[in-house]
Amino acid sequence: MRIEKEKPMTGKRLLIIDDDPMIGRTISAIAESISVETIYTVDAGEFFQHAADWAPTHIAVDLVMPEMDGIQVLAELAHRGCNARIIITSGQGHRILEAAKRSAAWRGLNIIAVLGKPFSPASLRELLMESGNTSSVVDRLPGSLEQGAMYEFREEELQQALNENQFHLVYQPKLECQSGNLAGFEALVRWQQPGGAVVPPDRFIPLAERTGLIDSLTEHVLDEGIAWFSGFTRKLTTTHPEEFERNVLGGLTLSINISVRTLANSSLMESIENRCLMWKVPTSSIIFELTETSAMEDPVFSLDLLTRLRLKGFQLSIDDFGTGFSSMLQLVRLPFSEIKVDKSFVMTASDSAEHRTVIKSIVGLGHNLGLKCTAEGLEDPRTLQYLRDVGCDLVQGYHISRPLRSDQIEEWVMEKLGLS
Ligand code: C2E
Ligand code: CA
Ligand code: CA
């Protein structure tokens, strides 16, 4: 049922699904009181219809419903590429709510809060009034896409974007945890559409992987990334020879995300070494990041390929560690040089003792296996202190810097070095 409004609207639209009409109407009323337009429904079919047609900016999902539970609703929203701000509501215990939130966040949904029932009207109002977006400035989609519309890209669109060179890289700095020195950058791909919208990778990498376009995309990433890194480090050695001398900037690395499918493309893998030779970039400064689950799909196949890359001098990182199902044994068998603690633990470490324990265990495991440990998704200073205390080696996250365009990096580095 749609609640009609007469007051001026904020442009915010909240879609609510809850099997309890009392609660649904209460949420509606709270939202309406701050001029947020609402639609409340108990029916899953109707809910998805509104989610597609009405482009809600916010969605409130009850976890426990008779017809289709909240987890299924969230999975379907993720499948449809929903980027509305989602509030999970439920009377369940804290651990169940946290698990639901984690699963939804892993699926790429923008979960802004979990509200245990009963919740205070003030906490809901506060959430709806927040204007901040958790995604980075360069990540945001302008226009209607940002309003939460769901749109699934098609293979032809991706192919055309590749033909027209609509992809570029942004780079997120990575620091040494203890000294705070710059250690390197992670290259993250962006799709800049002709209309100006910037599409984040989670919305097209899975499509690229399914359709085999990932190899062309990776070639583009390698071309742009290695060329940029070569130019950037060469420039720094001439403009800041002292910092290189003191090793404050020496040994910088460039991390590149590689889909495991790409590993099977032997000619592409061979060509990476040639690119390094051409740009005079030592192979040891390139780190390939593979996700835990993908690297484990076929351990024997992966073992050969990864070992060959290590023999060529490249470094290998196991990404998103803690979210997959690898055992310690599998980790020992594959020749990784770095382990990256998944951001879902790091982002929440300051208020989750459980997540702090997971981080500490992963750092211990990594060190016992002789691996460098990186924590990604650092968003607050308390967590940085914790990471230092547990001896984590490297760190990256919004607290240090969001991913930056190549033309922004030099300024960031100068500021970081206190040279600007
Ligand atoms: P990832 O490899 O885990 O990359 C880290 C993601 O976390 C990036 O999202 C980054 O912008 C985001 N991030 C960094 N610090 C923080 C923080 O403090 N808080 C939060 N909330 N997020 C943070 P992004 O750029 O949207 O990339 C998403 C994923 O897409 C990447 O996850 C990676 O798996 C994939 N990806 C990105 N570029 C490429 C690429 O060139 N090739 C392939 N195959 N995959 C890529
Ligand atoms: Ca990564
Ligand atoms: Ca990661």
Tab-separated table of C-alpha atoms and ligand atoms in Angstrom:
chain	number	residue	atom	x	y	z
A	1	MET	CA	0.000	0.000	0.000
A	2	ARG	CA	1.318	3.451	-0.875
A	3	ILE	CA	1.147	6.127	1.789
A	4	GLU	CA	0.248	9.369	0.034
A	5	LYS	CA	2.036	12.513	1.112
A	6	GLU	CA	1.252	16.183	0.949
A	7	LYS	CA	4.393	17.596	2.550
A	8	PRO	CA	7.388	18.515	0.344
A	9	MET	CA	9.471	15.431	-0.297
A	10	THR	CA	13.182	14.910	0.328
A	11	GLY	CA	13.653	12.776	-2.768
A	12	LYS	CA	14.127	9.779	-0.508
A	13	ARG	CA	11.931	6.764	-1.074
A	14	LEU	CA	11.706	3.943	1.441
A	15	LEU	CA	10.314	0.564	0.406
A	16	ILE	CA	9.324	-1.625	3.345
A	17	ILE	CA	8.636	-5.338	3.472
A	18	ASP	CA	7.429	-6.739	6.782
A	19	ASP	CA	4.793	-9.387	7.515
A	20	ASP	CA	3.599	-7.493	10.583
A	21	PRO	CA	1.341	-4.595	9.430
A	22	MET	CA	1.755	-2.841	12.784
A	23	ILE	CA	5.501	-2.672	12.309
A	24	GLY	CA	5.288	-1.859	8.612
A	25	ARG	CA	2.952	1.053	9.299
A	26	THR	CA	5.071	2.282	12.199
A	27	ILE	CA	8.176	2.377	10.010
A	28	SER	CA	6.150	4.184	7.333
A	29	ALA	CA	4.898	6.751	9.815
A	30	ILE	CA	8.371	7.440	11.192
A	31	ALA	CA	9.766	7.899	7.682
A	32	GLU	CA	6.854	10.068	6.596
A	33	SER	CA	7.386	12.307	9.616
A	34	ILE	CA	10.697	13.383	8.062
A	35	SER	CA	9.234	13.670	4.544
A	36	VAL	CA	10.497	10.373	3.200
A	37	GLU	CA	8.056	8.846	0.740
A	38	THR	CA	7.185	5.245	1.577
A	39	ILE	CA	5.621	2.134	0.135
A	40	TYR	CA	4.871	-0.695	2.496
A	41	THR	CA	4.005	-4.198	1.397
A	42	VAL	CA	3.709	-7.688	2.869
A	43	ASP	CA	3.901	-9.391	-0.498
A	44	ALA	CA	7.275	-10.425	-1.980
A	45	GLY	CA	6.069	-10.199	-5.605
A	46	GLU	CA	4.740	-6.707	-5.078
A	47	PHE	CA	7.926	-5.776	-3.239
A	48	PHE	CA	10.190	-6.706	-6.164
A	49	GLN	CA	7.877	-4.948	-8.580
A	50	HIS	CA	8.195	-1.716	-6.580
A	51	ALA	CA	11.937	-2.254	-6.141
A	52	ALA	CA	12.264	-2.282	-9.934
A	53	ASP	CA	9.722	0.390	-10.929
A	54	TRP	CA	9.880	2.877	-8.095
A	55	ALA	CA	13.705	2.947	-7.609
A	56	PRO	CA	13.665	3.249	-3.822
A	57	THR	CA	16.657	4.971	-2.251
A	58	HIS	CA	16.184	2.962	0.939
A	59	ILE	CA	14.782	-0.493	1.664
A	60	ALA	CA	13.746	-1.939	5.030
A	61	VAL	CA	13.653	-5.740	5.088
A	62	ASP	CA	12.257	-7.892	7.872
A	63	LEU	CA	14.380	-11.018	8.298
A	64	VAL	CA	11.620	-13.380	9.329
A	65	MET	CA	8.594	-13.656	7.081
A	66	PRO	CA	6.396	-16.625	6.292
A	67	GLU	CA	6.329	-16.543	2.492
A	68	MET	CA	9.898	-15.686	1.561
A	69	ASP	CA	12.369	-15.004	4.320
A	70	GLY	CA	14.488	-11.867	4.473
A	71	ILE	CA	17.652	-13.729	3.479
A	72	GLN	CA	16.012	-14.808	0.225
A	73	VAL	CA	14.768	-11.280	-0.340
A	74	LEU	CA	18.304	-9.941	0.158
A	75	ALA	CA	19.795	-12.602	-2.147
A	76	GLU	CA	17.300	-11.661	-4.866
A	77	LEU	CA	18.019	-7.947	-4.406
A	78	ALA	CA	21.737	-8.662	-4.780
A	79	HIS	CA	21.055	-10.728	-7.872
A	80	ARG	CA	19.218	-7.747	-9.361
A	81	GLY	CA	22.145	-5.437	-8.588
A	82	CYS	CA	20.210	-3.321	-6.078
A	83	ASN	CA	22.210	-0.393	-4.729
A	84	ALA	CA	19.601	1.160	-2.445
A	85	ARG	CA	20.594	1.701	1.177
A	86	ILE	CA	19.254	-1.299	3.061
A	87	ILE	CA	18.113	-1.531	6.657
A	88	ILE	CA	17.610	-5.028	8.038
A	89	THR	CA	14.997	-5.278	10.781
A	90	SER	CA	14.323	-8.267	12.981
A	91	GLY	CA	13.562	-9.514	16.442
A	92	GLN	CA	16.345	-12.110	16.154
A	93	GLY	CA	19.419	-12.203	18.374
A	94	HIS	CA	22.553	-10.165	17.732
A	95	ARG	CA	24.615	-12.983	16.156
A	96	ILE	CA	21.893	-13.909	13.665
A	97	LEU	CA	21.452	-10.284	12.672
A	98	GLU	CA	25.194	-9.847	12.255
A	99	ALA	CA	25.381	-13.018	10.130
A	100	ALA	CA	22.545	-11.764	7.918
A	101	LYS	CA	24.250	-8.411	7.548
A	102	ARG	CA	27.549	-10.034	6.644
A	103	SER	CA	25.977	-12.310	4.073
A	104	ALA	CA	24.165	-9.381	2.479
A	105	ALA	CA	27.303	-7.245	2.463
A	106	TRP	CA	29.282	-10.079	0.831
A	107	ARG	CA	26.658	-10.188	-1.846
A	108	GLY	CA	27.497	-6.560	-2.572
A	109	LEU	CA	24.432	-4.955	-0.996
A	110	ASN	CA	24.741	-1.602	0.718
A	111	ILE	CA	23.608	-2.506	4.228
A	112	ILE	CA	23.532	0.666	6.292
A	113	ALA	CA	22.161	-0.794	9.509
A	114	VAL	CA	20.670	-3.702	11.338
A	115	LEU	CA	17.830	-2.670	13.631
A	116	GLY	CA	16.833	-5.124	16.328
A	117	LYS	CA	13.132	-4.954	17.191
A	118	PRO	CA	11.882	-3.071	19.052
A	119	PHE	CA	13.873	-0.112	17.729
A	120	SER	CA	13.573	3.499	18.663
A	121	PRO	CA	11.956	5.904	16.154
A	122	ALA	CA	14.982	8.169	16.642
A	123	SER	CA	17.439	5.531	15.392
A	124	LEU	CA	15.379	4.922	12.253
A	125	ARG	CA	14.971	8.633	11.634
A	126	GLU	CA	18.694	9.166	12.021
A	127	LEU	CA	19.442	6.459	9.461
A	128	LEU	CA	17.017	7.902	6.956
A	129	MET	CA	18.338	11.414	7.409
A	130	GLU	CA	21.986	10.448	6.876
A	131	SER	CA	23.043	11.753	3.525
A	132	GLY	CA	26.515	10.201	3.471
A	133	ASN	CA	27.107	7.402	1.045
A	134	THR	CA	29.461	4.658	2.163
A	135	SER	CA	30.853	4.267	-1.319
A	136	SER	CA	33.659	6.492	-2.505
A	137	VAL	CA	33.166	9.648	-4.495
A	138	VAL	CA	34.599	8.026	-7.582
A	139	ASP	CA	32.340	5.031	-6.987
A	140	ARG	CA	29.096	6.921	-7.001
A	141	LEU	CA	26.663	6.727	-9.846
A	142	PRO	CA	25.092	9.987	-10.847
A	143	GLY	CA	21.499	10.482	-11.836
A	144	SER	CA	18.882	7.845	-11.549
A	145	LEU	CA	21.325	4.990	-11.136
A	146	GLU	CA	22.472	6.438	-7.856
A	147	GLN	CA	18.891	6.555	-6.677
A	148	GLY	CA	18.962	2.794	-6.431
A	149	ALA	CA	17.542	1.737	-9.769
A	150	MET	CA	18.427	-1.804	-10.682
A	151	TYR	CA	19.951	-2.399	-14.023
A	152	GLU	CA	21.784	-5.441	-15.222
A	153	PHE	CA	24.341	-4.778	-17.917
A	154	ARG	CA	24.345	-6.946	-21.026
A	155	GLU	CA	27.332	-8.575	-22.693
A	156	GLU	CA	27.013	-6.310	-25.766
A	157	GLU	CA	27.211	-3.216	-23.584
A	158	LEU	CA	30.350	-4.477	-21.891
A	159	GLN	CA	31.906	-5.423	-25.235
A	160	GLN	CA	31.126	-1.983	-26.617
A	161	ALA	CA	32.588	-0.320	-23.534
A	162	LEU	CA	35.777	-2.334	-24.040
A	163	ASN	CA	35.928	-1.380	-27.721
A	164	GLU	CA	35.457	2.258	-26.784
A	165	ASN	CA	37.995	2.196	-23.964
A	166	GLN	CA	35.563	3.267	-21.281
A	167	PHE	CA	37.567	1.643	-18.473
A	168	HIS	CA	40.146	3.312	-16.315
A	169	LEU	CA	41.927	2.555	-13.078
A	170	VAL	CA	41.890	4.176	-9.682
A	171	TYR	CA	44.579	3.390	-7.151
A	172	GLN	CA	44.193	2.881	-3.415
A	173	PRO	CA	47.311	3.520	-1.316
A	174	LYS	CA	48.577	0.813	0.990
A	175	LEU	CA	50.726	1.698	4.014
A	176	GLU	CA	53.085	-0.108	6.328
A	177	CYS	CA	51.131	-0.521	9.513
A	178	GLN	CA	53.854	0.339	12.037
A	179	SER	CA	55.836	3.074	10.256
A	180	GLY	CA	52.990	4.552	8.219
A	181	ASN	CA	55.298	4.592	5.173
A	182	LEU	CA	53.764	4.216	1.747
A	183	ALA	CA	54.064	0.579	0.611
A	184	GLY	CA	52.207	0.618	-2.697
A	185	PHE	CA	48.828	0.775	-4.401
A	186	GLU	CA	45.984	-1.505	-5.385
A	187	ALA	CA	44.618	-0.915	-8.892
A	188	LEU	CA	40.820	-0.978	-9.041
A	189	VAL	CA	38.964	-0.772	-12.315
A	190	ARG	CA	36.125	1.668	-13.061
A	191	TRP	CA	33.744	1.870	-15.982
A	192	GLN	CA	33.231	5.491	-16.969
A	193	GLN	CA	30.114	5.662	-19.088
A	194	PRO	CA	29.782	8.328	-21.791
A	195	GLY	CA	26.981	10.038	-19.821
A	196	GLY	CA	29.387	10.514	-16.897
A	197	ALA	CA	28.198	7.668	-14.642
A	198	VAL	CA	30.999	5.679	-13.009
A	199	VAL	CA	30.116	2.032	-12.545
A	200	PRO	CA	31.902	0.118	-9.764
A	201	PRO	CA	33.472	-3.261	-10.618
A	202	ASP	CA	31.097	-5.412	-8.594
A	203	ARG	CA	28.454	-4.546	-11.179
A	204	PHE	CA	30.371	-5.778	-14.218
A	205	ILE	CA	33.248	-8.097	-13.185
A	206	PRO	CA	30.891	-11.070	-12.630
A	207	LEU	CA	29.403	-10.467	-16.110
A	208	ALA	CA	32.901	-10.166	-17.588
A	209	GLU	CA	33.836	-13.469	-15.943
A	210	ARG	CA	30.699	-15.251	-17.160
A	211	THR	CA	31.096	-14.058	-20.729
A	212	GLY	CA	34.877	-14.469	-21.044
A	213	LEU	CA	35.370	-10.710	-21.552
A	214	ILE	CA	37.411	-10.676	-18.367
A	215	ASP	CA	40.638	-11.437	-20.253
A	216	SER	CA	40.317	-8.358	-22.474
A	217	LEU	CA	39.471	-6.307	-19.422
A	218	THR	CA	42.490	-7.671	-17.547
A	219	GLU	CA	44.730	-6.835	-20.518
A	220	HIS	CA	43.465	-3.291	-20.355
A	221	VAL	CA	44.082	-3.172	-16.588
A	222	LEU	CA	47.622	-4.519	-17.036
A	223	ASP	CA	48.428	-2.057	-19.816
A	224	GLU	CA	47.185	0.964	-17.953
A	225	GLY	CA	48.362	-0.122	-14.484
A	226	ILE	CA	51.916	-1.129	-15.331
A	227	ALA	CA	52.456	1.917	-17.571
A	228	TRP	CA	51.171	4.248	-14.827
A	229	PHE	CA	53.239	2.558	-12.126
A	230	SER	CA	56.382	2.731	-14.230
A	231	GLY	CA	55.925	6.439	-14.933
A	232	PHE	CA	54.921	7.270	-11.378
A	233	THR	CA	57.831	5.499	-9.657
A	234	ARG	CA	60.338	6.830	-12.195
A	235	LYS	CA	59.102	10.361	-11.573
A	236	LEU	CA	59.336	9.926	-7.807
A	237	THR	CA	62.929	8.713	-8.002
A	238	THR	CA	63.871	11.931	-9.774
A	239	THR	CA	61.697	14.336	-7.762
A	240	HIS	CA	62.310	12.663	-4.365
A	241	PRO	CA	65.669	10.871	-4.533
A	242	GLU	CA	66.221	11.335	-0.789
A	243	GLU	CA	63.014	9.573	0.159
A	244	PHE	CA	64.009	6.699	-2.065
A	245	GLU	CA	67.453	6.669	-0.513
A	246	ARG	CA	65.942	6.526	2.982
A	247	ASN	CA	63.683	3.778	1.684
A	248	VAL	CA	60.554	5.742	2.559
A	249	LEU	CA	59.418	5.262	-1.015
A	250	GLY	CA	61.617	2.391	-2.101
A	251	GLY	CA	60.151	-1.006	-2.944
A	252	LEU	CA	56.707	0.324	-3.852
A	253	THR	CA	54.311	-2.345	-5.119
A	254	LEU	CA	51.319	-2.395	-7.453
A	255	SER	CA	48.565	-4.900	-6.655
A	256	ILE	CA	46.376	-6.097	-9.515
A	257	ASN	CA	43.220	-8.182	-9.118
A	258	ILE	CA	43.220	-11.258	-11.311
A	259	SER	CA	40.314	-13.609	-11.859
A	260	VAL	CA	41.368	-17.207	-11.629
A	261	ARG	CA	39.893	-17.809	-15.085
A	262	THR	CA	42.521	-15.483	-16.509
A	263	LEU	CA	45.269	-17.667	-15.126
A	264	ALA	CA	44.308	-20.309	-17.654
A	265	ASN	CA	45.073	-17.908	-20.497
A	266	SER	CA	48.746	-18.764	-20.827
A	267	SER	CA	49.544	-16.251	-23.570
A	268	LEU	CA	48.119	-13.420	-21.469
A	269	MET	CA	50.086	-14.593	-18.467
A	270	GLU	CA	53.298	-14.735	-20.555
A	271	SER	CA	52.656	-11.246	-21.843
A	272	ILE	CA	52.639	-9.797	-18.339
A	273	GLU	CA	56.339	-10.482	-18.022
A	274	ASN	CA	56.921	-8.719	-21.357
A	275	ARG	CA	54.951	-5.709	-20.169
A	276	CYS	CA	57.165	-5.524	-17.081
A	277	LEU	CA	60.302	-5.736	-19.233
A	278	MET	CA	59.004	-3.079	-21.581
A	279	TRP	CA	58.167	-0.660	-18.768
A	280	LYS	CA	61.250	-1.568	-16.706
A	281	VAL	CA	59.112	-2.600	-13.745
A	282	PRO	CA	60.636	-5.383	-11.645
A	283	THR	CA	58.276	-8.376	-11.513
A	284	SER	CA	58.762	-8.451	-7.737
A	285	SER	CA	56.911	-5.130	-7.434
A	286	ILE	CA	53.748	-6.572	-8.973
A	287	ILE	CA	51.341	-8.390	-6.652
A	288	PHE	CA	48.518	-10.425	-8.156
A	289	GLU	CA	45.503	-10.667	-5.898
A	290	LEU	CA	43.336	-13.769	-6.207
A	291	THR	CA	40.199	-14.393	-4.224
A	292	GLU	CA	40.369	-17.217	-1.763
A	293	THR	CA	37.486	-19.201	-3.219
A	294	SER	CA	38.492	-18.820	-6.853
A	295	ALA	CA	42.073	-19.848	-6.168
A	296	MET	CA	40.899	-22.978	-4.422
A	297	GLU	CA	38.535	-24.265	-7.083
A	298	ASP	CA	41.129	-26.455	-8.727
A	299	PRO	CA	44.151	-26.606	-6.424
A	300	VAL	CA	46.371	-28.680	-8.735
A	301	PHE	CA	45.795	-26.443	-11.740
A	302	SER	CA	46.244	-23.342	-9.599
A	303	LEU	CA	49.379	-24.774	-8.017
A	304	ASP	CA	51.188	-25.054	-11.366
A	305	LEU	CA	50.214	-21.625	-12.596
A	306	LEU	CA	50.841	-19.836	-9.362
A	307	THR	CA	54.202	-21.515	-8.889
A	308	ARG	CA	55.266	-20.400	-12.369
A	309	LEU	CA	54.294	-16.822	-11.579
A	310	ARG	CA	56.270	-16.934	-8.346
A	311	LEU	CA	59.262	-18.328	-10.224
A	312	LYS	CA	59.085	-15.319	-12.536
A	313	GLY	CA	59.346	-13.131	-9.432
A	314	PHE	CA	55.732	-11.885	-9.138
A	315	GLN	CA	54.130	-11.751	-5.703
A	316	LEU	CA	50.810	-13.432	-5.008
A	317	SER	CA	48.188	-12.360	-2.561
A	318	ILE	CA	45.174	-14.241	-1.319
A	319	ASP	CA	42.360	-11.695	-1.285
A	320	ASP	CA	39.243	-11.479	0.905
A	321	PHE	CA	40.670	-14.040	3.309
A	322	GLY	CA	38.153	-15.294	5.828
A	323	THR	CA	35.147	-15.210	3.522
A	324	GLY	CA	35.730	-18.472	1.611
A	325	PHE	CA	36.137	-22.033	2.671
A	326	SER	CA	39.802	-22.757	2.278
A	327	SER	CA	41.519	-24.844	4.888
A	328	MET	CA	44.928	-24.035	6.260
A	329	LEU	CA	46.247	-27.008	4.324
A	330	GLN	CA	45.180	-25.516	0.991
A	331	LEU	CA	46.713	-22.239	1.961
A	332	VAL	CA	50.016	-23.937	2.705
A	333	ARG	CA	49.970	-25.758	-0.630
A	334	LEU	CA	49.641	-22.668	-2.795
A	335	PRO	CA	52.642	-20.331	-3.018
A	336	PHE	CA	51.146	-17.100	-1.758
A	337	SER	CA	53.323	-14.298	-0.411
A	338	GLU	CA	50.568	-12.182	1.156
A	339	ILE	CA	47.260	-12.736	2.901
A	340	LYS	CA	44.598	-10.009	2.860
A	341	VAL	CA	42.176	-9.977	5.752
A	342	ASP	CA	38.742	-9.359	4.279
A	343	LYS	CA	37.358	-5.877	4.798
A	344	SER	CA	34.147	-7.193	6.348
A	345	PHE	CA	36.148	-8.007	9.504
A	346	VAL	CA	38.295	-4.880	9.470
A	347	MET	CA	35.486	-2.381	8.861
A	348	THR	CA	33.609	-3.678	11.887
A	349	ALA	CA	36.563	-4.460	14.171
A	350	SER	CA	36.121	-1.476	16.463
A	351	ASP	CA	32.736	-2.704	17.643
A	352	SER	CA	33.015	-6.457	17.191
A	353	ALA	CA	35.201	-8.444	19.585
A	354	GLU	CA	34.551	-11.507	17.413
A	355	HIS	CA	35.925	-9.789	14.336
A	356	ARG	CA	38.980	-8.603	16.234
A	357	THR	CA	39.612	-12.222	17.196
A	358	VAL	CA	39.297	-13.303	13.554
A	359	ILE	CA	41.793	-10.616	12.470
A	360	LYS	CA	44.282	-11.612	15.146
A	361	SER	CA	43.990	-15.288	14.168
A	362	ILE	CA	44.462	-14.563	10.466
A	363	VAL	CA	47.499	-12.373	11.155
A	364	GLY	CA	48.946	-15.168	13.349
A	365	LEU	CA	48.226	-17.775	10.683
A	366	GLY	CA	49.771	-15.635	7.952
A	367	HIS	CA	52.910	-14.948	9.944
A	368	ASN	CA	53.327	-18.592	10.878
A	369	LEU	CA	53.252	-19.390	7.173
A	370	GLY	CA	55.763	-16.649	6.416
A	371	LEU	CA	53.235	-14.404	4.652
A	372	LYS	CA	52.853	-10.639	4.807
A	373	CYS	CA	49.478	-9.666	6.271
A	374	THR	CA	47.410	-6.820	4.904
A	375	ALA	CA	44.202	-5.563	6.466
A	376	GLU	CA	41.857	-3.888	3.990
A	377	GLY	CA	38.798	-1.780	4.742
A	378	LEU	CA	40.382	0.279	7.537
A	379	GLU	CA	37.872	2.979	8.370
A	380	ASP	CA	38.788	4.197	11.872
A	381	PRO	CA	41.850	5.016	14.005
A	382	ARG	CA	40.983	2.544	16.801
A	383	THR	CA	41.198	-0.352	14.395
A	384	LEU	CA	44.527	0.940	13.110
A	385	GLN	CA	45.862	0.814	16.664
A	386	TYR	CA	44.509	-2.702	17.057
A	387	LEU	CA	46.184	-3.794	13.821
A	388	ARG	CA	49.472	-2.371	15.079
A	389	ASP	CA	49.038	-4.186	18.382
A	390	VAL	CA	48.511	-7.558	16.699
A	391	GLY	CA	51.466	-6.985	14.371
A	392	CYS	CA	49.633	-6.664	11.059
A	393	ASP	CA	52.125	-5.628	8.348
A	394	LEU	CA	50.181	-3.519	5.876
A	395	VAL	CA	46.948	-1.633	5.799
A	396	GLN	CA	44.598	0.021	3.341
A	397	GLY	CA	41.196	1.603	3.641
A	398	TYR	CA	39.148	4.782	3.557
A	399	HIS	CA	40.768	5.951	6.820
A	400	ILE	CA	44.019	6.272	4.867
A	401	SER	CA	42.644	7.116	1.463
A	402	ARG	CA	39.873	6.243	-0.907
A	403	PRO	CA	40.946	4.943	-4.293
A	404	LEU	CA	42.381	7.902	-6.247
A	405	ARG	CA	42.638	8.779	-9.897
A	406	SER	CA	46.177	8.833	-11.255
A	407	ASP	CA	46.106	12.648	-11.433
A	408	GLN	CA	45.255	12.849	-7.704
A	409	ILE	CA	47.961	10.535	-6.431
A	410	GLU	CA	50.972	12.737	-6.719
A	411	GLU	CA	49.340	15.399	-4.568
A	412	TRP	CA	48.310	12.752	-2.027
A	413	VAL	CA	51.866	11.412	-1.816
A	414	MET	CA	53.328	14.901	-1.413
A	415	GLU	CA	50.909	15.640	1.395
A	416	LYS	CA	51.654	12.300	2.998
A	417	LEU	CA	55.359	13.032	2.923
A	418	GLY	CA	54.757	16.502	4.271
A	419	LEU	CA	56.248	17.988	1.124
A	420	SER	CA	53.334	19.963	-0.214
B	1	C2E	P1	38.672	-6.028	-3.571
B	1	C2E	O1	39.794	-6.581	-4.374
B	1	C2E	O2	38.397	-6.646	-2.258
B	1	C2E	O3	38.943	-4.472	-3.470
B	1	C2E	C1	38.699	-3.724	-2.332
B	1	C2E	C2	37.374	-3.007	-2.431
B	1	C2E	O4	37.100	-2.394	-1.188
B	1	C2E	C3	37.380	-1.886	-3.454
B	1	C2E	O5	36.063	-1.809	-3.984
B	1	C2E	C4	37.659	-0.667	-2.598
B	1	C2E	O6	37.214	0.540	-3.167
B	1	C2E	C5	36.894	-1.011	-1.351
B	1	C2E	N1	37.430	-0.392	-0.153
B	1	C2E	C6	38.700	-0.021	0.090
B	1	C2E	N2	38.825	0.496	1.316
B	1	C2E	C7	37.603	0.447	1.883
B	1	C2E	C8	37.098	0.859	3.160
B	1	C2E	O7	37.797	1.367	4.030
B	1	C2E	N3	35.766	0.631	3.375
B	1	C2E	C9	34.970	0.075	2.432
B	1	C2E	N4	33.690	-0.087	2.720
B	1	C2E	N5	35.424	-0.319	1.214
B	1	C2E	C10	36.724	-0.130	0.958
B	1	C2E	P2	35.839	-1.726	-5.535
B	1	C2E	O8	36.862	-0.858	-6.169
B	1	C2E	O9	34.398	-1.406	-5.733
B	1	C2E	O10	36.140	-3.180	-6.047
B	1	C2E	C11	35.287	-4.243	-5.739
B	1	C2E	C12	35.874	-5.542	-6.183
B	1	C2E	O11	35.927	-5.639	-7.622
B	1	C2E	C13	37.316	-5.720	-5.752
B	1	C2E	O12	37.304	-6.134	-4.410
B	1	C2E	C14	37.790	-6.794	-6.719
B	1	C2E	O13	37.404	-8.065	-6.290
B	1	C2E	C15	37.013	-6.454	-7.967
B	1	C2E	N6	37.906	-5.730	-8.885
B	1	C2E	C16	38.270	-4.423	-8.894
B	1	C2E	N7	39.109	-4.144	-9.908
B	1	C2E	C17	39.308	-5.323	-10.561
B	1	C2E	C18	40.076	-5.712	-11.702
B	1	C2E	O14	40.801	-4.928	-12.321
B	1	C2E	N8	40.009	-7.029	-12.061
B	1	C2E	C19	39.263	-7.949	-11.391
B	1	C2E	N9	39.258	-9.221	-11.809
B	1	C2E	N10	38.531	-7.627	-10.305
B	1	C2E	C20	38.541	-6.321	-9.901
B	2	CA	CA	41.783	-6.958	-4.136
B	3	CA	CA	39.589	-7.741	-0.890
